XYZ file of C-alpha atoms in Angstrom:
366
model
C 15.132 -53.952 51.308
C 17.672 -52.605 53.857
C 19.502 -49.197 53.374
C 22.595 -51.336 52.672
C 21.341 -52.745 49.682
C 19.688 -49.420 48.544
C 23.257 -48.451 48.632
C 24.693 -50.427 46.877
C 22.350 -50.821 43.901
C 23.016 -47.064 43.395
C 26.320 -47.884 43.018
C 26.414 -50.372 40.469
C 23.848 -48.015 38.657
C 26.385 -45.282 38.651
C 29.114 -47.758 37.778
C 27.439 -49.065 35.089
C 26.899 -45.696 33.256
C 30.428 -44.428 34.237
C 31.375 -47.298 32.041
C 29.471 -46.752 29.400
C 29.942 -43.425 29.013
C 33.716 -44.049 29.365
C 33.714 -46.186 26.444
C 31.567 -43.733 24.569
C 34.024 -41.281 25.058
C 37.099 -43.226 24.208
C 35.670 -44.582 21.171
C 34.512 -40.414 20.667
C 38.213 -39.184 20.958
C 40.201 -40.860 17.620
C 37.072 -39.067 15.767
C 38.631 -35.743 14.420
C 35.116 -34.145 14.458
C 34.691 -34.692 18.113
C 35.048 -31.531 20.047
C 33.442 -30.541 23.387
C 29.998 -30.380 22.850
C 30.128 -33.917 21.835
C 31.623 -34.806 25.191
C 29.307 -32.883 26.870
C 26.212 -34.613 24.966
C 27.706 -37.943 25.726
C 28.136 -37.508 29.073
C 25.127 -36.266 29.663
C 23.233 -38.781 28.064
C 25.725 -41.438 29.961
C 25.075 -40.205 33.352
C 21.225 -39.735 33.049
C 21.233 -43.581 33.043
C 21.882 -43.944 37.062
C 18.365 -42.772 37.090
C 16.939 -45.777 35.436
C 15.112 -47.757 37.824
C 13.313 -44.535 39.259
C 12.405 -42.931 36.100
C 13.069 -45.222 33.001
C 11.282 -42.805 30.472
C 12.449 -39.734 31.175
C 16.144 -41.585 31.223
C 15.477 -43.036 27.800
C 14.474 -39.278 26.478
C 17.300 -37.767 28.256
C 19.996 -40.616 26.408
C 18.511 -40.129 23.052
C 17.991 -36.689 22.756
C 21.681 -35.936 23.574
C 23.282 -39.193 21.956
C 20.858 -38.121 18.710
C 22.197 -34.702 18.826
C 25.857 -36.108 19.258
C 24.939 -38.179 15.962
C 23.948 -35.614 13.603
C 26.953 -33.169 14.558
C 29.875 -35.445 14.594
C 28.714 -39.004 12.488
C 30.454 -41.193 15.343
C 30.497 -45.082 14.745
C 28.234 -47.568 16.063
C 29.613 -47.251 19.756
C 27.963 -44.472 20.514
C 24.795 -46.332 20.323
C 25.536 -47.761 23.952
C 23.837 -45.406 25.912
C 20.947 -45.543 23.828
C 20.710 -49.735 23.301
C 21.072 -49.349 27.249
C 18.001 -46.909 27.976
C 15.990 -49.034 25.561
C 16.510 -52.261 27.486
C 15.685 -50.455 30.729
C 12.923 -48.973 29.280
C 11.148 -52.357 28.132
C 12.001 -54.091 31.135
C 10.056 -51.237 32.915
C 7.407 -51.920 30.715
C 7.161 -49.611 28.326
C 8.554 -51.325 24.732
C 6.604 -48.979 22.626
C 8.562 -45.791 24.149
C 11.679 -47.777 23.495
C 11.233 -48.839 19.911
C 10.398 -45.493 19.128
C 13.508 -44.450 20.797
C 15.398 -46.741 18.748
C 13.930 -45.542 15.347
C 14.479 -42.165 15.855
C 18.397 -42.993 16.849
C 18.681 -45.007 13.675
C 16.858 -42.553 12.046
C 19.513 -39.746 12.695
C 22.219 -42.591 12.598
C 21.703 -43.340 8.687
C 20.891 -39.426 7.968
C 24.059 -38.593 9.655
C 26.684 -39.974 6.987
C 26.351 -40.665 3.558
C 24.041 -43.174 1.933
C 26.349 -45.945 0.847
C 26.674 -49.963 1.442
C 28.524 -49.354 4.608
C 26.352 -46.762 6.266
C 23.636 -49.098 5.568
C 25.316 -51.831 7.288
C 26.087 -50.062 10.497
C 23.100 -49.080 11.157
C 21.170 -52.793 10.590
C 23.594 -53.787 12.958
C 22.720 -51.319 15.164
C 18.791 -52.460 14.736
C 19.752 -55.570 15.524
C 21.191 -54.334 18.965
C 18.050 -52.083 19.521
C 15.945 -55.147 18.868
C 17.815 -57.401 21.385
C 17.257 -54.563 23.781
C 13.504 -54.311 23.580
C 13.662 -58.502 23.542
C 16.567 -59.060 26.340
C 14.113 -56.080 28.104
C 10.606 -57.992 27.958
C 12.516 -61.762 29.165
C 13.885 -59.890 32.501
C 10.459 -58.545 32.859
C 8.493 -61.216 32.509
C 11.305 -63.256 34.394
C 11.010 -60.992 37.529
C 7.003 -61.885 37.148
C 7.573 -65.272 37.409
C 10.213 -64.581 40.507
C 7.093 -62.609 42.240
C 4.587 -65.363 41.445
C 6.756 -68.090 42.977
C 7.355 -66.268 45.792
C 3.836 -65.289 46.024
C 2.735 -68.815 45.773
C 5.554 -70.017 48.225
C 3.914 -68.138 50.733
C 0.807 -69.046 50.087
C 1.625 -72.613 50.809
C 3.227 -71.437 53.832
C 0.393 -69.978 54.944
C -2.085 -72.942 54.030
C 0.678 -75.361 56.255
C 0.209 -72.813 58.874
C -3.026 -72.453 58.994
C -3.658 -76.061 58.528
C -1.345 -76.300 61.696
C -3.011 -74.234 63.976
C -6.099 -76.047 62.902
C -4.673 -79.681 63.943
C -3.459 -77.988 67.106
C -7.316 -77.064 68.026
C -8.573 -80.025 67.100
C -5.575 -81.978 69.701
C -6.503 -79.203 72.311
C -9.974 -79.734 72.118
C -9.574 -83.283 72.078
C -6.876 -83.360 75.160
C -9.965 -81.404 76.542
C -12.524 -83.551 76.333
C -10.696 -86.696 77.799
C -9.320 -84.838 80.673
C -13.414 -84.052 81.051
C -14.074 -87.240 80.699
C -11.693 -88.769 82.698
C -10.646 -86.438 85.833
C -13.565 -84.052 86.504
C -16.221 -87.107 87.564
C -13.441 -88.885 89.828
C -12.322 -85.405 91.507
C -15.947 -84.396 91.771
C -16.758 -88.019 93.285
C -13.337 -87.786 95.813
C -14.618 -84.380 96.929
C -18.199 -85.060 97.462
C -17.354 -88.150 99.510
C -14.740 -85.981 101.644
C -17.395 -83.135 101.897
C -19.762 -85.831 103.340
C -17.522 -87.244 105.735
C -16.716 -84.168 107.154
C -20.477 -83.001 107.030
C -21.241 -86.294 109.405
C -18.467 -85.813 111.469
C -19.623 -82.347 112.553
C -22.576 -83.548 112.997
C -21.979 -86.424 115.074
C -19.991 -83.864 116.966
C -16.539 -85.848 116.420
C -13.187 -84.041 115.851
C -12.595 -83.984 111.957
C -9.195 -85.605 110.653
C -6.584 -82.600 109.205
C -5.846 -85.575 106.265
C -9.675 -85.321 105.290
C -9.765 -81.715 105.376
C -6.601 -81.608 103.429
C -8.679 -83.949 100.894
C -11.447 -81.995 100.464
C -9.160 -78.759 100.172
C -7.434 -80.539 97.722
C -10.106 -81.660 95.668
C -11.331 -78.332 95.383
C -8.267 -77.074 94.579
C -7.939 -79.861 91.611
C -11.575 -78.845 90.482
C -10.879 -74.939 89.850
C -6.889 -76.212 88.406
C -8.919 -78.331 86.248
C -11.628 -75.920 85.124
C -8.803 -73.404 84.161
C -7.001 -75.847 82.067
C -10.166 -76.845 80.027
C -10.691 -73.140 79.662
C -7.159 -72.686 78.127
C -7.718 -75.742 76.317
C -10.883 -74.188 74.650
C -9.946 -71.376 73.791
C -6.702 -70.438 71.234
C -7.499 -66.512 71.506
C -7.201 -64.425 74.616
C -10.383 -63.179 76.102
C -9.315 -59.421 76.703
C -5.926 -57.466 77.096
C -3.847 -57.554 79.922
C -4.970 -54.607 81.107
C -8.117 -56.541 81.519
C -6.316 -59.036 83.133
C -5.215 -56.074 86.255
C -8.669 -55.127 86.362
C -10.064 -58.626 87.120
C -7.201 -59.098 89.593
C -7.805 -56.168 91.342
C -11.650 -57.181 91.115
C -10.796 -60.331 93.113
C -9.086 -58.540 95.985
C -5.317 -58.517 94.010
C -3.433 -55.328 94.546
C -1.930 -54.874 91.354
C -0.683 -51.416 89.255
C 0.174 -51.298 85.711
C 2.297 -49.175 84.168
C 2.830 -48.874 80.193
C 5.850 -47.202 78.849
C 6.634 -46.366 75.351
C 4.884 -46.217 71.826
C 1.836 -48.527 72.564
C 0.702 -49.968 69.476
C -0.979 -53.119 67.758
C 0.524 -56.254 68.125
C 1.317 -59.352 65.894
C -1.305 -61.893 67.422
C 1.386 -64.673 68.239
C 2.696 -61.637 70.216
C -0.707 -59.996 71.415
C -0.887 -63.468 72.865
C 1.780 -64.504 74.333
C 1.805 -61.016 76.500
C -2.073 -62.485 77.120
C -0.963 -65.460 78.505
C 2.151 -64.129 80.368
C 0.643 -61.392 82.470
C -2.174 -64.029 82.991
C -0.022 -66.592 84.387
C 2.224 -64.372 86.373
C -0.584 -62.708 88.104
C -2.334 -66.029 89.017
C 0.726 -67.635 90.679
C 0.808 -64.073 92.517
C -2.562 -64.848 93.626
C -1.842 -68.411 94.625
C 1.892 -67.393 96.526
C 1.952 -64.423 97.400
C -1.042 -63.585 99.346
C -1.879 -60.025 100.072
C 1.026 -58.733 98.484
C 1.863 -55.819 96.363
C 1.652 -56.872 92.556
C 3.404 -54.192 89.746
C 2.976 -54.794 86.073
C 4.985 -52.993 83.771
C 4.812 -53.239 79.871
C 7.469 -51.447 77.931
C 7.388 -50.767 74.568
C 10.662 -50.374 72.676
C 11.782 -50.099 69.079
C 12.008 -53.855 68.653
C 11.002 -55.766 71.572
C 7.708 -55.403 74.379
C 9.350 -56.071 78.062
C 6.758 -57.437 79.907
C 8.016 -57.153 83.660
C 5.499 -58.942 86.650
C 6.845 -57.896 90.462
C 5.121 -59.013 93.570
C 6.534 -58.437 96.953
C 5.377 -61.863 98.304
C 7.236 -64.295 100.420
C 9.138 -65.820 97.900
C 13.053 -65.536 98.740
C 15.951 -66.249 96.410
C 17.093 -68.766 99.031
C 14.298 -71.570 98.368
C 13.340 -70.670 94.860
C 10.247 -72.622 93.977
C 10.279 -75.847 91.707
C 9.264 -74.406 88.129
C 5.442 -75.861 87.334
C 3.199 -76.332 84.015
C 2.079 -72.620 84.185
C 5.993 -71.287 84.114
C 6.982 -74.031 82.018
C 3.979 -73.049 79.319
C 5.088 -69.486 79.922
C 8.527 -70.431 78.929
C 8.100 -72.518 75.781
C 5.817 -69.329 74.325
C 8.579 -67.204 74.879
C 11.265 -69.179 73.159
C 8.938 -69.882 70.275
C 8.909 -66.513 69.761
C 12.900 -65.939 69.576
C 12.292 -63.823 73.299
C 13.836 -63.845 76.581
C 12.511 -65.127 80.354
C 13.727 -64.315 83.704
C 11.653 -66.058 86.697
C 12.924 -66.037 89.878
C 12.536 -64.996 93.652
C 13.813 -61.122 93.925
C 16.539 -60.477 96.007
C 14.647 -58.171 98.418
C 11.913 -60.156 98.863
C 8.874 -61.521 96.375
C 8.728 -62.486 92.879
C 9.483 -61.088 89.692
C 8.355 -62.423 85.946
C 10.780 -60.505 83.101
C 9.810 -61.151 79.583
C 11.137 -59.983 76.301
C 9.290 -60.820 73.169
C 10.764 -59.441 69.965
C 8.433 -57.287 67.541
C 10.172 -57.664 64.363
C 7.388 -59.534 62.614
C 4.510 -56.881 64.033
């Protein structure tokens, strides 16, 4: 619940008993045998109801101990019951309808000893039981109805979850079954096109003949396809990341990457969606760095803010603003896990040189 709200349910609390209280009192002033006190007591007992919802009892003990008192000095009318039927009801809806119906039968208790016995004083005060007893009811129906609020809620996220989770479980069975046909179907013919270029150019070394730059581009290739390929499966695989991306810089730095990572802010635990989309981001960014930029400088910065993790990848490659590179599966993947997540991505050539990845992923649901 936001402070806004908070606000302005304290509000309508301290409307409601201004209200009441005014009525009280206005009802309280064409008695002759109202003096001061009596205002006093009914104000007090008025005003102790803003405090309902944090403390129903002592409320309830507050409202009937002064509006009792009130009673037995000045013999009001029925009105001044309000407070009282009021402090009941809240009182049962918090849950506790035996402190309220004793409440109520020590009002009317006071209420009937107040006046004298006849028909009328009788009267008044079964119709004031009747109020008390619609409090204690009225009280018990909005609790139970706010249980039945909480268990519909509670089961409507429930089923959310079950559709999620039954989601993410069709989504690795697809991966693992895109996996297994692009198995199936690329790695022999790749591993075939390779072998066969590797053997060509094995006999045409041998044979002492000068080797055609279209087969060594083929065999290149086809190794190139092989380790693309065994990286994909590996993705495909696998839903969870394998380490953090701290990791990540200390494998690239492992395979001859010069990479630094800097992390600013509060560092804390993640939401996983989050945890691993940062995964896959700082992964992806520091393989095309590997790929395009060569021996260049790599900085990785994550910054942790109030309500968003910048994830910033530099590298002070080649790449110039001027022929900005054709956006591929790995950038494309990287953007479509940023959007899903309601975050931001900037990937472009820098203007002094290199490349820089820029993501923002929001942290609201961590």
């Amino acid at each position: 619940m936001s402070a806004d709200q908070v606000t302005l349910k304290r509000l309508a609390d301290v409307a409601l008993a201004v209200v009441i209280g005014a009525l009280v009192v206005s009802a309280a002033a064409f008695d002759d045998d109202t003096t001061a006190v009596d205002v006093a007591l009914i104000v007090t007992g008025s005003l102790a109801l803003c405090a309902y919802r944090a403390a129903p009892r002592a409320v309830l003990a507050v409202t009937t101990a002064a509006l009792t008192v009130h009673v037995l000095h000045a013999g009001p009318g029925p009105v001044s019951a309000l407070p009282v039927v009021a402090a009941v009801h809240t009182a049962a809806q918090a849950g506790h309808r035996a402190v309220g119906a004793a409440a109520s039968a020590v009002f009317l208790g006071a209420y009937l000893a107040a006046g004298p016995l006849s028909q009328g004083t009788v009267e008044r005060t079964a119709l004031l039981a009747g109020w008390f007893l619609c409090a204690v009811v009225t009280g018990l129906a909005g609790r139970n109805w706010q249980a039945y609020l909480r268990q519909t809620e509670q089961r409507a996220l429930e089923a959310e979850r079950t559709r999620e989770e039954a989601a993410l479980r069709r989504a690795g069975e697809e991966r693992l079954r895109i996996a297994r046909e692009l198995h199936d179907s690329l790695t022999h013919s790749i591993s075939i096109v390779k072998l066969q270029a590797g053997v060509a150019v094995h006999l045409a070394r041998k044979r002492g003949e000068e080797i055609p730059p279209a087969l060594l581009a083929i065999q290149e290739a086809g190794g190139e396809a092989m380790r693309e390929l065994r990286a994909t499966l590996e993705v495909l695989r696998t839903d969870e990341p394998t380490g953090t991306p701290a990791l990540l810089v200390e494998r690239a730095r492992a395979a001859g990457l010069a990479v630094a990572l800097t992390v600013t802010g509060r560092e804390r635990p993640l939401a996983a969606t989050v945890d691993r989309a940062a995964y896959r981001i700082v992964q992806e960014a520091l393989t095309n760095a590997a790929r395009h930029a060569g021996s260049a400088k790599v900085a990785v910065e994550l910054a942790y803010g109030e309500g968003e993790l910048t994830i910033r990848v530099d590298d002070d490659g080649a790449a110039e603003p001027s022929r900005p590179p054709a956006e591929g599966i790995g950038l494309t993947g990287m953007r479509e896990r940023v959007t899903a997540l309601g975050g931001t991505l900037h990937a472009a050539p820098r203007a002094e040189g290199g490349f820089s990845v820029r993501a923002g992923l929001p942290l609201e649901h961590v």
